[in-house]
Coordinates of C-alpha atoms in Angstrom, one line a residue:
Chain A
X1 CA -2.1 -23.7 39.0
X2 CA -3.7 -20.7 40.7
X3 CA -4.6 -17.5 38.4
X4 CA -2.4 -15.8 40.3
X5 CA 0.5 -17.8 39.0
X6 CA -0.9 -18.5 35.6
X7 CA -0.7 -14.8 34.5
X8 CA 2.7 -14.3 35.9
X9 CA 3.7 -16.9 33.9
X10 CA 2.1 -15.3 30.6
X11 CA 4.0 -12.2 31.0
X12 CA 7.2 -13.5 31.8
X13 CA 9.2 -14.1 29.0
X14 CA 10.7 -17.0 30.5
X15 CA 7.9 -19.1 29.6
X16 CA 9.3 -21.1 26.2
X17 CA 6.5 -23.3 26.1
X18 CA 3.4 -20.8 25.8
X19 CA 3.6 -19.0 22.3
X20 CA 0.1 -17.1 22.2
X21 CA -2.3 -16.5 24.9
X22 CA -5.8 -14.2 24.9
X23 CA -7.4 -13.4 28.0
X24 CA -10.7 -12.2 27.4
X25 CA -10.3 -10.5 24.0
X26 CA -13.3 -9.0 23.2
X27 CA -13.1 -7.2 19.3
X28 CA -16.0 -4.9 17.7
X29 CA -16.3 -3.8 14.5
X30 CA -18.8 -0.6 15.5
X31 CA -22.0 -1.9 17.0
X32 CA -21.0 -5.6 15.6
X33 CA -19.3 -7.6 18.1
X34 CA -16.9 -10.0 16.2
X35 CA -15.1 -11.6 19.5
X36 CA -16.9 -12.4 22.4
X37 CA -14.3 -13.1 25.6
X38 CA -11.8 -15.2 23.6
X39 CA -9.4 -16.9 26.0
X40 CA -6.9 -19.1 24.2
X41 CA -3.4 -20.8 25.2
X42 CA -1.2 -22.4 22.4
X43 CA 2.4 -24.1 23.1
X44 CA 4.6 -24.1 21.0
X45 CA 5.4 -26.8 18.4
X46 CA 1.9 -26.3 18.6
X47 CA -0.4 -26.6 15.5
X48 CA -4.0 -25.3 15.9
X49 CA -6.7 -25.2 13.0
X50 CA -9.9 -22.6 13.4
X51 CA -12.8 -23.8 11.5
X52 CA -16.2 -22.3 11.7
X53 CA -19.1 -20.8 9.7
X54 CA -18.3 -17.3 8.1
X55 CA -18.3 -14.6 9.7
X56 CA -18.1 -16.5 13.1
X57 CA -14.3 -14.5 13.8
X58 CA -12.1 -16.6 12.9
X59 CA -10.3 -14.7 10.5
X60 CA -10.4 -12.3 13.3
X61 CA -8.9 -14.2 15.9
X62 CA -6.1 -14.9 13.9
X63 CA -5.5 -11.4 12.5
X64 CA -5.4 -9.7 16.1
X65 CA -2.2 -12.0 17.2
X66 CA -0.3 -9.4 15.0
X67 CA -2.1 -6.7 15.4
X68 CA -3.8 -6.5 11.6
X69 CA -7.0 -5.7 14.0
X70 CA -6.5 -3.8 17.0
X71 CA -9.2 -5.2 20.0
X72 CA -11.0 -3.4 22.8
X73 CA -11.1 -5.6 25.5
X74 CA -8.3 -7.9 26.9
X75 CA -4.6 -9.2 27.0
X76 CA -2.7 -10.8 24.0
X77 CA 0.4 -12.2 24.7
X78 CA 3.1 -13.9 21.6
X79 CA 6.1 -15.4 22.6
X80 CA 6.1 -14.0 26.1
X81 CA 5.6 -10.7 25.2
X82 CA 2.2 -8.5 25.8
X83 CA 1.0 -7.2 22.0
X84 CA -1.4 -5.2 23.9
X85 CA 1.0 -3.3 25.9
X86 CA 2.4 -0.5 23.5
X87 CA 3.6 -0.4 20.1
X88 CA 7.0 -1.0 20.6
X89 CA 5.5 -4.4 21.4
X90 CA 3.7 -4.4 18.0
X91 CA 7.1 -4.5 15.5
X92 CA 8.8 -6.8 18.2
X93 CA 6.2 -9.2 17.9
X94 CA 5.4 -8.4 13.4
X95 CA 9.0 -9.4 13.1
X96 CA 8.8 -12.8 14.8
X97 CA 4.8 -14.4 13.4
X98 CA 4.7 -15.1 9.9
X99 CA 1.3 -14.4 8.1
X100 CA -0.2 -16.4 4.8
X101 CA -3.0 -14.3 3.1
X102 CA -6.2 -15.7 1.4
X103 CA -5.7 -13.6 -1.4
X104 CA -1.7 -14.2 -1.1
X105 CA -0.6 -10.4 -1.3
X106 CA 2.8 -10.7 -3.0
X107 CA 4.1 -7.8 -4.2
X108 CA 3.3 -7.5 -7.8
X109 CA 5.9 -5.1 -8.8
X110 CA 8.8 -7.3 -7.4
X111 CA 10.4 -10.8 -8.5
X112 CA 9.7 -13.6 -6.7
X113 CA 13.4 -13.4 -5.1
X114 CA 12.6 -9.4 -4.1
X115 CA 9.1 -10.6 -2.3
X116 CA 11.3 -12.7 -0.7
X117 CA 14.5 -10.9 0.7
X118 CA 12.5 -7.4 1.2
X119 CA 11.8 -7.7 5.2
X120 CA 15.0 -9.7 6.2
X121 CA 17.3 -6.8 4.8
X122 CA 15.3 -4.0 6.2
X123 CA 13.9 -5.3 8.9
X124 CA 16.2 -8.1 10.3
X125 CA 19.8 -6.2 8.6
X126 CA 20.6 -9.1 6.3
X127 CA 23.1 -8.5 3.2
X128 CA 21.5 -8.8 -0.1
X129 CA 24.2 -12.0 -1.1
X130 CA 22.7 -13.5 2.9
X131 CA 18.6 -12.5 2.3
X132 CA 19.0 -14.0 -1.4
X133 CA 20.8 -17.3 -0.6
X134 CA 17.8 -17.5 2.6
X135 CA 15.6 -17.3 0.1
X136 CA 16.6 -19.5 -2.6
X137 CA 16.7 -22.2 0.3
X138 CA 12.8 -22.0 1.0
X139 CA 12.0 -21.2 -2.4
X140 CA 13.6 -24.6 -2.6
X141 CA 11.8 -26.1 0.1
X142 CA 8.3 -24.8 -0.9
X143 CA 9.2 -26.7 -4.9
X144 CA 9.9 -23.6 -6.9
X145 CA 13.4 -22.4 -7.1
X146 CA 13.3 -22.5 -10.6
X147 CA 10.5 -19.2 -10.7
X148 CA 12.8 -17.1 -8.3
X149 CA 13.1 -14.3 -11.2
X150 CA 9.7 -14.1 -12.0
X151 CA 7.0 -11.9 -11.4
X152 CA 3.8 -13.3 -9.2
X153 CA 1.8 -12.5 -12.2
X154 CA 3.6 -15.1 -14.4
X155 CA 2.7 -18.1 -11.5
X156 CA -0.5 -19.8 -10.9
X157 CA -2.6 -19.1 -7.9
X158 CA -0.8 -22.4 -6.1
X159 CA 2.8 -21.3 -7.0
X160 CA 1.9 -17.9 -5.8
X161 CA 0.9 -19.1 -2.5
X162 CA 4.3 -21.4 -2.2
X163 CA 6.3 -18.2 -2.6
X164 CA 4.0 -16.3 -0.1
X165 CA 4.8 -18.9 2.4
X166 CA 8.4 -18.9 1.3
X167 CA 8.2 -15.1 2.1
X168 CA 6.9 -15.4 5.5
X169 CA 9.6 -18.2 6.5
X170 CA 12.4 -15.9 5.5
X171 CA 12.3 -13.8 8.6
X172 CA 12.4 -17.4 10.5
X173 CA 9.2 -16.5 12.2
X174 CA 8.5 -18.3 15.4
X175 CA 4.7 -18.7 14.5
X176 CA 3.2 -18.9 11.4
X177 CA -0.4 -17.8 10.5
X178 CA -2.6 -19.0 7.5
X179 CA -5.6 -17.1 7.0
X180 CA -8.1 -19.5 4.4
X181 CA -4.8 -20.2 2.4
X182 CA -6.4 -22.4 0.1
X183 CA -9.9 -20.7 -0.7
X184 CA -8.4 -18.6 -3.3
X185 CA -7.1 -21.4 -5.1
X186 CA -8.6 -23.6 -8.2
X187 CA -8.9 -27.0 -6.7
X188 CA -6.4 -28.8 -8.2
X189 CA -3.6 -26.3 -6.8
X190 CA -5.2 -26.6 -3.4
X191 CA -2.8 -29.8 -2.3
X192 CA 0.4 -28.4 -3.4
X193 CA -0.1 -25.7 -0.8
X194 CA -1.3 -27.9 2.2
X195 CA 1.8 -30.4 1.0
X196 CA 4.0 -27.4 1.5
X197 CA 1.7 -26.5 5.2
X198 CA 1.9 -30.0 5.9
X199 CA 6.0 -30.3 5.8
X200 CA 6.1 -27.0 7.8
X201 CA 4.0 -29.1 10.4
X202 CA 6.2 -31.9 10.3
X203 CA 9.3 -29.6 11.3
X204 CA 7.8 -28.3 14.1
X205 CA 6.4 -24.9 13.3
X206 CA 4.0 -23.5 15.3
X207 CA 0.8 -22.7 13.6
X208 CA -3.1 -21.4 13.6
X209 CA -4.3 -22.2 10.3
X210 CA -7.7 -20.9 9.2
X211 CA -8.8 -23.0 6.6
X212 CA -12.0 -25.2 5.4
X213 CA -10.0 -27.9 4.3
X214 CA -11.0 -30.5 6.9
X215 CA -8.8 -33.3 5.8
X216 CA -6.0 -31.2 6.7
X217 CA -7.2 -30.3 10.1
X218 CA -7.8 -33.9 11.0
X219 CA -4.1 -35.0 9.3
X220 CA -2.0 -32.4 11.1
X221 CA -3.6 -30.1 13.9
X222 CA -2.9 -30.8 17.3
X223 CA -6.3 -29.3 18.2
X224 CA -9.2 -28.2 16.5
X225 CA -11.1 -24.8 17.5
X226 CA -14.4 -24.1 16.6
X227 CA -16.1 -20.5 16.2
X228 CA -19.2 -19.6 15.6
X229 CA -20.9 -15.5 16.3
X230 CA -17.5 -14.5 17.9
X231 CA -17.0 -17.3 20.5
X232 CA -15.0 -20.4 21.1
X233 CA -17.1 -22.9 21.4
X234 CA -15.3 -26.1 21.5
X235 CA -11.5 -26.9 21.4
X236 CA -10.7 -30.6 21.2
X237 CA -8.1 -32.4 19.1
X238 CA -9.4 -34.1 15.5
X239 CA -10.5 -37.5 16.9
X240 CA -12.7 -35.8 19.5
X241 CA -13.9 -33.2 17.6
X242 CA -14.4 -35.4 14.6
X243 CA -16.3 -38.0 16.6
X244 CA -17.9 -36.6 19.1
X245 CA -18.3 -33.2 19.2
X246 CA -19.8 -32.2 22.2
X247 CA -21.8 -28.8 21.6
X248 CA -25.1 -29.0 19.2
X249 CA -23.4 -26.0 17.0
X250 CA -20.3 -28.3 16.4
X251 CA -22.5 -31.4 15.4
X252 CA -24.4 -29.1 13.0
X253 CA -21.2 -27.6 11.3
X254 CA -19.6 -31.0 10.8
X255 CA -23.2 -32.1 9.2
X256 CA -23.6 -29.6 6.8
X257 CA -19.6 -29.8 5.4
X258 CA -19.3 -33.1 5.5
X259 CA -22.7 -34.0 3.4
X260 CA -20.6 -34.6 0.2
Chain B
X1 CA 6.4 53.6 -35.1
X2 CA 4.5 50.6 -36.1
X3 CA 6.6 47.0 -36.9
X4 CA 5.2 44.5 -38.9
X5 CA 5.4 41.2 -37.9
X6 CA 8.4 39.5 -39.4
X7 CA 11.2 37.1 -38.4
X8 CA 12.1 39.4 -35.7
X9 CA 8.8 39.1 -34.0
X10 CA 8.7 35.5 -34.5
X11 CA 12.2 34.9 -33.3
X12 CA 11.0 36.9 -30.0
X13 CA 8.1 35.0 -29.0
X14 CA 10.1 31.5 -30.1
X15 CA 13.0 32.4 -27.6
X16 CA 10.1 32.8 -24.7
X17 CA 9.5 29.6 -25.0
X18 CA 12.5 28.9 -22.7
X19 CA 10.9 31.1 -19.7
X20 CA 7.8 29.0 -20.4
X21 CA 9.5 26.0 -19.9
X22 CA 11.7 26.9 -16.8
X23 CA 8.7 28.4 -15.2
X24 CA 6.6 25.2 -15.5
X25 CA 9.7 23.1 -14.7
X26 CA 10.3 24.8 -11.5
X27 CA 6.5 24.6 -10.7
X28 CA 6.3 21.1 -11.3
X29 CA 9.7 20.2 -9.8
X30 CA 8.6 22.4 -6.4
X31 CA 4.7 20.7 -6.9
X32 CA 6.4 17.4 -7.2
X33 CA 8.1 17.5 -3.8
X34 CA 5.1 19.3 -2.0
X35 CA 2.3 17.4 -3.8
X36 CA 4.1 14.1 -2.8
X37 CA 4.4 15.8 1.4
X38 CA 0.6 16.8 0.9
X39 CA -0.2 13.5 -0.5
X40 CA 1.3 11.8 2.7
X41 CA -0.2 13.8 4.9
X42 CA -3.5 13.5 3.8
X43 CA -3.2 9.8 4.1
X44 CA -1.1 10.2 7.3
X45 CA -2.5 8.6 11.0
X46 CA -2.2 12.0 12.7
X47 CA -5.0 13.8 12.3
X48 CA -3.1 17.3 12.8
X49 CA -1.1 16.7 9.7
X50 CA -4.4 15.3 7.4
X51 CA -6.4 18.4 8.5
X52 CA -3.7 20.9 7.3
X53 CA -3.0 19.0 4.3
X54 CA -6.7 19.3 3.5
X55 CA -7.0 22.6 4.6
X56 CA -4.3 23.5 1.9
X57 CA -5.8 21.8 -0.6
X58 CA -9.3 23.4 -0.4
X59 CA -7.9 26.7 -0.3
X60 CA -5.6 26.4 -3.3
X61 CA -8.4 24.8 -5.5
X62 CA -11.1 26.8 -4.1
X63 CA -9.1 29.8 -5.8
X64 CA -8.8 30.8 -9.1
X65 CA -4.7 30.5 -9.6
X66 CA -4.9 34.1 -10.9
X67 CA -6.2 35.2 -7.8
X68 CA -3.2 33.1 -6.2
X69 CA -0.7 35.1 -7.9
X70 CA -1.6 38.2 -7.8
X71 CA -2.1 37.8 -3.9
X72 CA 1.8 36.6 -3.6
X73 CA 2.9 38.9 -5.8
X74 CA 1.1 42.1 -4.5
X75 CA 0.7 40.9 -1.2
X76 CA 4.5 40.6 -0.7
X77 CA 5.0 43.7 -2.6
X78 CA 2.7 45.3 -0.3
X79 CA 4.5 44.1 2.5
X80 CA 7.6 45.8 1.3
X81 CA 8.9 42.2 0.3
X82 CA 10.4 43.2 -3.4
X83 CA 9.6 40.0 -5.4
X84 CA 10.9 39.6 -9.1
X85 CA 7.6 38.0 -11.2
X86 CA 9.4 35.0 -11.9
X87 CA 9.6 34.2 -8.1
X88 CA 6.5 35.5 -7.4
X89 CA 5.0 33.1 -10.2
X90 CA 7.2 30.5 -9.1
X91 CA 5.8 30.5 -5.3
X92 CA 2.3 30.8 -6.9
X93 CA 2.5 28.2 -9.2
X94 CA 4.4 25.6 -7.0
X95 CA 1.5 25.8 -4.3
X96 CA -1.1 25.3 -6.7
X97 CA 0.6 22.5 -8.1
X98 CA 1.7 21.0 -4.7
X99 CA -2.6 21.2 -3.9
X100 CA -3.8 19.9 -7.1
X101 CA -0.7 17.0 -7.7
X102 CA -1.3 16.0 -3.8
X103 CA -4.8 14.8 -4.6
X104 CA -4.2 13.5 -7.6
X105 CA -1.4 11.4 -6.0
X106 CA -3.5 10.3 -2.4
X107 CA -5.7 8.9 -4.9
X108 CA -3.3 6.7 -6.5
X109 CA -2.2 6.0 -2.7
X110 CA -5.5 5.0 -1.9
X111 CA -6.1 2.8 -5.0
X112 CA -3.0 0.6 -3.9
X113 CA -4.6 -2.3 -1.7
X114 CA -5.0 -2.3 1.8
X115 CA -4.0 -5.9 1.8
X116 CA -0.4 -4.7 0.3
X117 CA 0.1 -2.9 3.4
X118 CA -1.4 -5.8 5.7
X119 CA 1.0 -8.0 3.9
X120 CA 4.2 -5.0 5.0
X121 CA 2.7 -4.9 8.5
X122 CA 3.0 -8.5 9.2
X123 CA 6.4 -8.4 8.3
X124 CA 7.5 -5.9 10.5
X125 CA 7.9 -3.6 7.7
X126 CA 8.8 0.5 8.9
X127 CA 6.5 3.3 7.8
X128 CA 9.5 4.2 5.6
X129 CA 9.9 0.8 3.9
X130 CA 6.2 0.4 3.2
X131 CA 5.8 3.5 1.5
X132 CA 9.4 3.3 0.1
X133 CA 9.5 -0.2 -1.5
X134 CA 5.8 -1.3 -1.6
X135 CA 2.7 1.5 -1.5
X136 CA 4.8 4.3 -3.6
X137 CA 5.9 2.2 -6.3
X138 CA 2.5 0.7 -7.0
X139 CA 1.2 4.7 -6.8
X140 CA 3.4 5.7 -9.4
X141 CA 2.8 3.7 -11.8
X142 CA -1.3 4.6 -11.5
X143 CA -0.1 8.2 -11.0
X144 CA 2.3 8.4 -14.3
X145 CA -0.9 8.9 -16.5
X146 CA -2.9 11.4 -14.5
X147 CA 0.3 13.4 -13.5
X148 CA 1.6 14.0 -17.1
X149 CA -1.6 14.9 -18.0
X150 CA -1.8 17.8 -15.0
X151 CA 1.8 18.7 -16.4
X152 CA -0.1 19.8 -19.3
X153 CA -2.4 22.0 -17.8
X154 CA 0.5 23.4 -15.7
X155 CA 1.8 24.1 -18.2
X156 CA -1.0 26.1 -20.1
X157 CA -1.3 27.9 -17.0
X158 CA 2.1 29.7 -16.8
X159 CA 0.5 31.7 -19.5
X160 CA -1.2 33.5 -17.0
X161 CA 2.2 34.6 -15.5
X162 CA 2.0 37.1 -17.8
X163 CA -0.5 39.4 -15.7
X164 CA 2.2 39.9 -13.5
X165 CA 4.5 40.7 -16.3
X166 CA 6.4 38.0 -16.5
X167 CA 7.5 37.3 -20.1
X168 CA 6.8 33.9 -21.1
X169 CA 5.9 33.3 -24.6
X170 CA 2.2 34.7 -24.1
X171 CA 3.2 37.7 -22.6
X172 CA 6.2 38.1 -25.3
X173 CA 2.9 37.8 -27.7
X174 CA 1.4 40.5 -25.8
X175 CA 4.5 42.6 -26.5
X176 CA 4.7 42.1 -30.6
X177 CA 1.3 42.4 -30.7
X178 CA 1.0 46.2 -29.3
X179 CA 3.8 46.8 -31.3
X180 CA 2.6 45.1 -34.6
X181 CA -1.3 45.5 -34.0
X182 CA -1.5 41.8 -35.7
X183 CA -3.3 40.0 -32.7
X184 CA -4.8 37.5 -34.9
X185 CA -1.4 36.4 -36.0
X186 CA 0.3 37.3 -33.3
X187 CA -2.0 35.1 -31.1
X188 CA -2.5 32.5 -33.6
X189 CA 1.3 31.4 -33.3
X190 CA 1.4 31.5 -29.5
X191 CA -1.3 29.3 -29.3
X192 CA 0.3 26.7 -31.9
X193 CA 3.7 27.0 -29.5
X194 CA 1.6 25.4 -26.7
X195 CA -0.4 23.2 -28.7
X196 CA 3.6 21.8 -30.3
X197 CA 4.9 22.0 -26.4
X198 CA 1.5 20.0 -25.2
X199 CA 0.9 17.6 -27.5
X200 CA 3.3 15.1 -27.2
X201 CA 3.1 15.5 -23.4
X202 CA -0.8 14.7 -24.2
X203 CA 0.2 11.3 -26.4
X204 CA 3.1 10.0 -24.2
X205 CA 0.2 9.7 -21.4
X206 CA -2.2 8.3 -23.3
X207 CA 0.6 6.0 -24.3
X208 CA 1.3 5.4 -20.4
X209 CA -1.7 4.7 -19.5
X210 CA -2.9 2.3 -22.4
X211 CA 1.0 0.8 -21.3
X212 CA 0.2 0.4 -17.6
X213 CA -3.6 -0.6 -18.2
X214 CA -2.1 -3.2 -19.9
X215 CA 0.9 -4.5 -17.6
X216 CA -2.0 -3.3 -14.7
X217 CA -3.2 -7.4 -14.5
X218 CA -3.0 -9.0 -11.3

């Protein structure tokens, strides 16, 4: 494929298949330059894991596909539309990516079922009776139905993480973002989470996960991305990456997590 | 034609209480809705609106609220604007109360967490419905303690309404005691008013905030 014809094909909405795509994204925080000429395609059905050592942008990269960062330099695309291009774009595109926050973010001062149903009825229209029975059925599918009247202060770190996932799927995102979703968490509530990741994987969700937890990476992503001081430097799925990891700053990453 | 200070008196300066209390409400009520537009602006994206809401602020804290009232109230009068003391205390009072409740409240703004609004954005969430369902109600319940306690001190401060001749109970004092010559007394039971009219304010925010330092855990 020429360039020519690649880039018309990113900003055409036509394209089904393509569900993110950077071109040169450059990010700085002041004089600190926390992306360095990311370029990045993911398909949809897609499910991509972003490891690296911290403060090597990964948490960046993920956060500028809905605009929680602006960038300086470059084109983002998301579902065939150009986040860069306006901020008209920017609600479009809020509305259809899900997000999972380290430190969960639920709204403390609302139930469970409120977290839940607040953005489809005032940002998709839904009826209360509509938003509430949505909800009910991922609060189902994510194990905790029963804590629907609740406030996230009464559940554990793990349950609170369920429901923030729960609250993400209720606006039927077409992408879903996890941003270290299990570093908050005591390790024992660590697996009911990536259970709940991993079942979202199964059904086809398209997903960047930023997370540590390298068992899951090699279980479920697709491919494996590796950051380190702002850049990409090696894409490759698990076996590969795993295996043989070609660059010397992948080889020393896997050596120093994988000791124990 | 000197009166001594009987039931009369008292019953005088008691009934005042009721132009103490409609003064502060309306200056509280008026503060209320301008503190919460100043408190918006100052945490607003444009810069326009964040400079004037500062620019208010300074001025009407930089100023004793004396001086404040005696500028509206002579300085409309001077204009050939013919403004009754209640209205002129009203204006005065409202736009201190608008400066000082607007900081207190972008405070309480500013101490809900980013990462509540991070969590709005990436659901698409309006301006509106991120301030309406998610950063305001967190604010207010920081904001109940430290805005009943300011309701106090507005309230103490009508009492210098009565410069302009505006009879509230201190200047109702002022009345029985040229007419009495029994300051000490005279005084003595305008200051217990306030103190009954302020110190149940002062415990029901204490109570508020010992309640919300409490139900405050993450």
């Amino acid at each position: 494929m020429s360039p020519s014809s690649n880039a018309a094909a990113a900003s055409s909405r036509s394209d089904d298949r393509v569900a993110v795509r950077m071109e040169g994204v450059d990010k700085w925080f002041g004089d600190f330059q926390a992306l360095k000429g990311i370029d990045l395609e993911v398909a949809n059905g897609e499910r991509i894991v972003v490891c690296g050592p911290s403060g090597s942008g990964k948490s960046t990269l993920i956060r500028c596909l809905n605009r929680l960062e602006a960038i300086q330099q470059g084109r983002i695309f998301v579902d065939g539309i150009e986040l860069t291009a306006g901020a008209q774009n920017v609600e479009v595109i809020r509305r259809e990516v899900g997000m999972v926050f380290q430190q969960f973010n639920l709204f403390p001062h609302m139930t469970v079922l409120e977290n839940c149903t607040l953005a489809p009825m005032r940002v998709r229209g839904m009826s209360r009776a509509q938003a509430e029975q949505t909800a009910r059925g991922y609060l189902e599918r994510v194990r905790i139905p029963e804590q629907a009247d609740k406030y996230p202060a009464q559940l554990s770190g793990g349950e609170q993480q369920r429901v923030a996932i729960a609250r993400a799927l209720c606006m039927s995102p077409k992408l879903m973002l996890f941003d270290e979703p299990t570093s908050a968490l005591d390790p024992e509530m660590v697996k009911e989470v990536l259970d709940t990741m991993l079942d979202l994987a199964n059904e086809g969700m398209t997903m960047l996960c930023v997370t540590h937890e390298m068992g899951f990476a090699r279980r479920v992503a697709d491919r494996i991305i590796f950051m380190d001081r702002g850049e990409i430097v090696e894409v490759a799925p698990p076996a590969d990456f795993f295996e043989r990891p070609e660059s010397e700053r992948t080889r020393a990453f896997l050596g120093q997590i994988s000791t124990y | 034609m000197l009166r001594s200070f009987g039931w009369n008196e008292i019953w005088f300066i008691v009934t005042a209480i009721q132009w103490t209390l409609i003064l502060s409400a309306i200056a509280f009520g008026g503060g209320a809705l301008g503190g919460l537009l100043i408190a918006l602006s100052r945490v607003s994206r444009t810069s326009v609106l964040r400079h004037a809401a500062q620019g208010f602020i300074r001025v009407f804290q930089g100023t004793p609220l004396l001086l404040q009232l005696f500028v509206i109230f002579f300085g409309l009068n001077a204009f050939g604007i013919v403004v009754q003391p209640l209205t002129a205390a009203s204006i005065a009072l409202t736009l201190h109360a608008s400066a000082f409740l607007g900081e207190i409240w972008r405070g309480c703004i500013e101490a809900v967490p980013k990462s509540q609004s991070e969590a709005s954005w990436s659901m698409g969430l309006s301006y509106r419905d991120r301030m309406r369902y998610v950063v305001l109600p967190q604010a207010a319940r920081i904001g109940v303690a430290p805005t009943v306690g300011f309701l106090v001190q507005l309230l103490k401060e009508t009492s210098l309404a009565s410069i302009i001749g505006f009879v509230e109970i201190t200047r109702a004092g002022q009345i029985i005691s040229n007419v009495t010559f029994e300051p000490f007394k005279v005084f003595s039971l305008v200051a217990a008013l306030y103190f009954v009219l302020c110190w149940p304010l002062t415990l029901l925010a204490r109570r508020m905030e010992r309640r919300f330092a409490l139900s405050g855990r993450s």
